[in-house]
Structure formats: structure tokens, C-alpha cells
mmCIF file of C-alpha atoms in Angstrom:
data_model
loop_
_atom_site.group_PDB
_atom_site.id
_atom_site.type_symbol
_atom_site.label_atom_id
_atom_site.label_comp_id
_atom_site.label_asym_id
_atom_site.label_seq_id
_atom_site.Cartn_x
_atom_site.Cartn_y
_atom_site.Cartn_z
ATOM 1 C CA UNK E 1 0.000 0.000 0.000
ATOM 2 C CA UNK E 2 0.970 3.351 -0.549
ATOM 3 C CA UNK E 3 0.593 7.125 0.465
ATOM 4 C CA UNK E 4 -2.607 8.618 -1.476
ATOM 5 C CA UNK E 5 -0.037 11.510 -2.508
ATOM 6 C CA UNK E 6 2.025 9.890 -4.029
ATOM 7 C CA UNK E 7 -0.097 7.858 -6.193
ATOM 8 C CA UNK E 8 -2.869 10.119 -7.094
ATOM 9 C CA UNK E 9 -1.482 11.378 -10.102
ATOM 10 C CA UNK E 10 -1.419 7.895 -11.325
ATOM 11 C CA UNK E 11 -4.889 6.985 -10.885
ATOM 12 C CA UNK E 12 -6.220 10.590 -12.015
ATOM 13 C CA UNK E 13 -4.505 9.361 -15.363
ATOM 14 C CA UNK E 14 -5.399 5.677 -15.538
ATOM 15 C CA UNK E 15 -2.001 4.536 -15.387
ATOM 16 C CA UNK E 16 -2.927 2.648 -11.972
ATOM 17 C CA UNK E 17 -6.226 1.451 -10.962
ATOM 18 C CA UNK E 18 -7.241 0.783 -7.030
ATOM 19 C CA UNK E 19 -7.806 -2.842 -6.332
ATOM 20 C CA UNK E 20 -9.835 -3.973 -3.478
ATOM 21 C CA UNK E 21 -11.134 -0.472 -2.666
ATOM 22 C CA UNK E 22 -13.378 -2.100 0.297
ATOM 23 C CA UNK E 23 -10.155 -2.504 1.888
ATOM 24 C CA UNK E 24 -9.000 0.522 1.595
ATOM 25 C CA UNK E 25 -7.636 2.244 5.041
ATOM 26 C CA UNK E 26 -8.820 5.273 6.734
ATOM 27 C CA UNK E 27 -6.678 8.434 6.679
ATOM 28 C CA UNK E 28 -4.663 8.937 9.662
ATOM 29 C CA UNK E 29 -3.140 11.975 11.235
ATOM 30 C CA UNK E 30 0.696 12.537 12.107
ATOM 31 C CA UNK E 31 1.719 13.127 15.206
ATOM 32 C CA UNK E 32 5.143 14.076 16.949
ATOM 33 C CA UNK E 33 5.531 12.977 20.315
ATOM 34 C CA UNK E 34 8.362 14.244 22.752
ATOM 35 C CA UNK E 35 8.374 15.037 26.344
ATOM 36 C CA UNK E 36 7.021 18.160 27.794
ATOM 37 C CA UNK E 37 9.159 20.602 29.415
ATOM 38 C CA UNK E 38 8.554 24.373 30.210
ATOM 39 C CA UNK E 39 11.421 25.699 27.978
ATOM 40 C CA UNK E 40 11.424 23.427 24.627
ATOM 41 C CA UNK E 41 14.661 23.258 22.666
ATOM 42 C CA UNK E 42 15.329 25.198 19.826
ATOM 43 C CA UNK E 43 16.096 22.625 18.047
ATOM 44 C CA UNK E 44 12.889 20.815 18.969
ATOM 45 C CA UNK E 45 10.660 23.747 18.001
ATOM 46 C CA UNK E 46 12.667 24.015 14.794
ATOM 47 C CA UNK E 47 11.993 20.469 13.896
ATOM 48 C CA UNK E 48 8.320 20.405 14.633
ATOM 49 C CA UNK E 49 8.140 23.483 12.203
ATOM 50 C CA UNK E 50 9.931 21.724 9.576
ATOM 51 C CA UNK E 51 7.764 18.730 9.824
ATOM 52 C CA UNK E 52 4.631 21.038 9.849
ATOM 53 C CA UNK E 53 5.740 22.655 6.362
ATOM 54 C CA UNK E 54 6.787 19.267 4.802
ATOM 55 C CA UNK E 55 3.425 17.688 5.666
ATOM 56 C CA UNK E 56 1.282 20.906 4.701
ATOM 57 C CA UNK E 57 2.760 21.085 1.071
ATOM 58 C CA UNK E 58 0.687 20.329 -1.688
ATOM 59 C CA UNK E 59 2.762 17.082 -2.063
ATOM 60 C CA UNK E 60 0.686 15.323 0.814
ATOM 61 C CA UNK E 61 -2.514 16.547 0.257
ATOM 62 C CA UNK E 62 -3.732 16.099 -3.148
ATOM 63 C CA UNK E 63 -7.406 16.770 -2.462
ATOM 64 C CA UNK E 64 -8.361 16.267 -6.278
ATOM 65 C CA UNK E 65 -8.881 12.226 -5.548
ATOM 66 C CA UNK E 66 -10.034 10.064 -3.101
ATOM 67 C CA UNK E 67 -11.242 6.615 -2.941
ATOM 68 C CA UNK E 68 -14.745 5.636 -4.436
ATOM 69 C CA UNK E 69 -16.998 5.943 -1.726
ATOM 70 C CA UNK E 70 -14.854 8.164 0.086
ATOM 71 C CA UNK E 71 -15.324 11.249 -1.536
ATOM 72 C CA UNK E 72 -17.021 13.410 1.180
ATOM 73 C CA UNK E 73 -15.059 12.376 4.180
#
């Protein structure tokens, strides 16, 4: 199985079709856990910020497909 993003493209074309769609598995979120202190690292906060930008580029959410049946969730 593989990320929705990075397959999309692929079955907006044709090129791939979904097999088994009743299987398909339910979008999860992504979390970053680390322990809680009062004064976070730089680094940490840096990090979390990067991870935030990666994940909110149009590269992961490619809102033009979803699975049949899926479309309004």
C-alpha cells in the first residue's frame, strides 16, 4: 500500500487502478511525540516546524482524488 499523494497522479490518469477499494484504510493523522518541558529546545521547536511545512505542502494533500466511496469524508 501506498501514500494517497504519491499515487494520485497515477490513478487521475489511468495509469494505476485501485484494487480492493473495500479494503481501503482510513486516513490517519501525524503526530510528533516528545516530552514536555517548560522551555522546549530550539532545536525541537525548529523540527516540529519543519515537519509542519513538509506535511502541509501540496505534495501530501492532493485533495483532487479520493477513494470511491470516500469522496465526502
Amino acid at each position: 500500500m501506498l501514500p494517497t499523494y504519491q499515487v494520485a497522479p497515477l490513478l487521475r490518469s489511468g495509469e494505476l487502478i485501485e484494487l480492493l477499494p473495500e479494503f481501503s484504510l482510513d486516513e490517519l493523522g501525524i503526530h510528533a511525540v516528545y516530552a514536555s518541558r517548560r522551555q522546549q529546545p530550539a532545536i525541537m521547536r525548529r523540527f516540529l516546524d519543519f515537519l509542519g511545512e513538509c506535511f502541509a505542502s501540496p505534495a501530501f494533500q492532493d485533495l483532487d482524488w479520493r477513494p470511491p466511496g470516500k469522496e465526502n469524508t
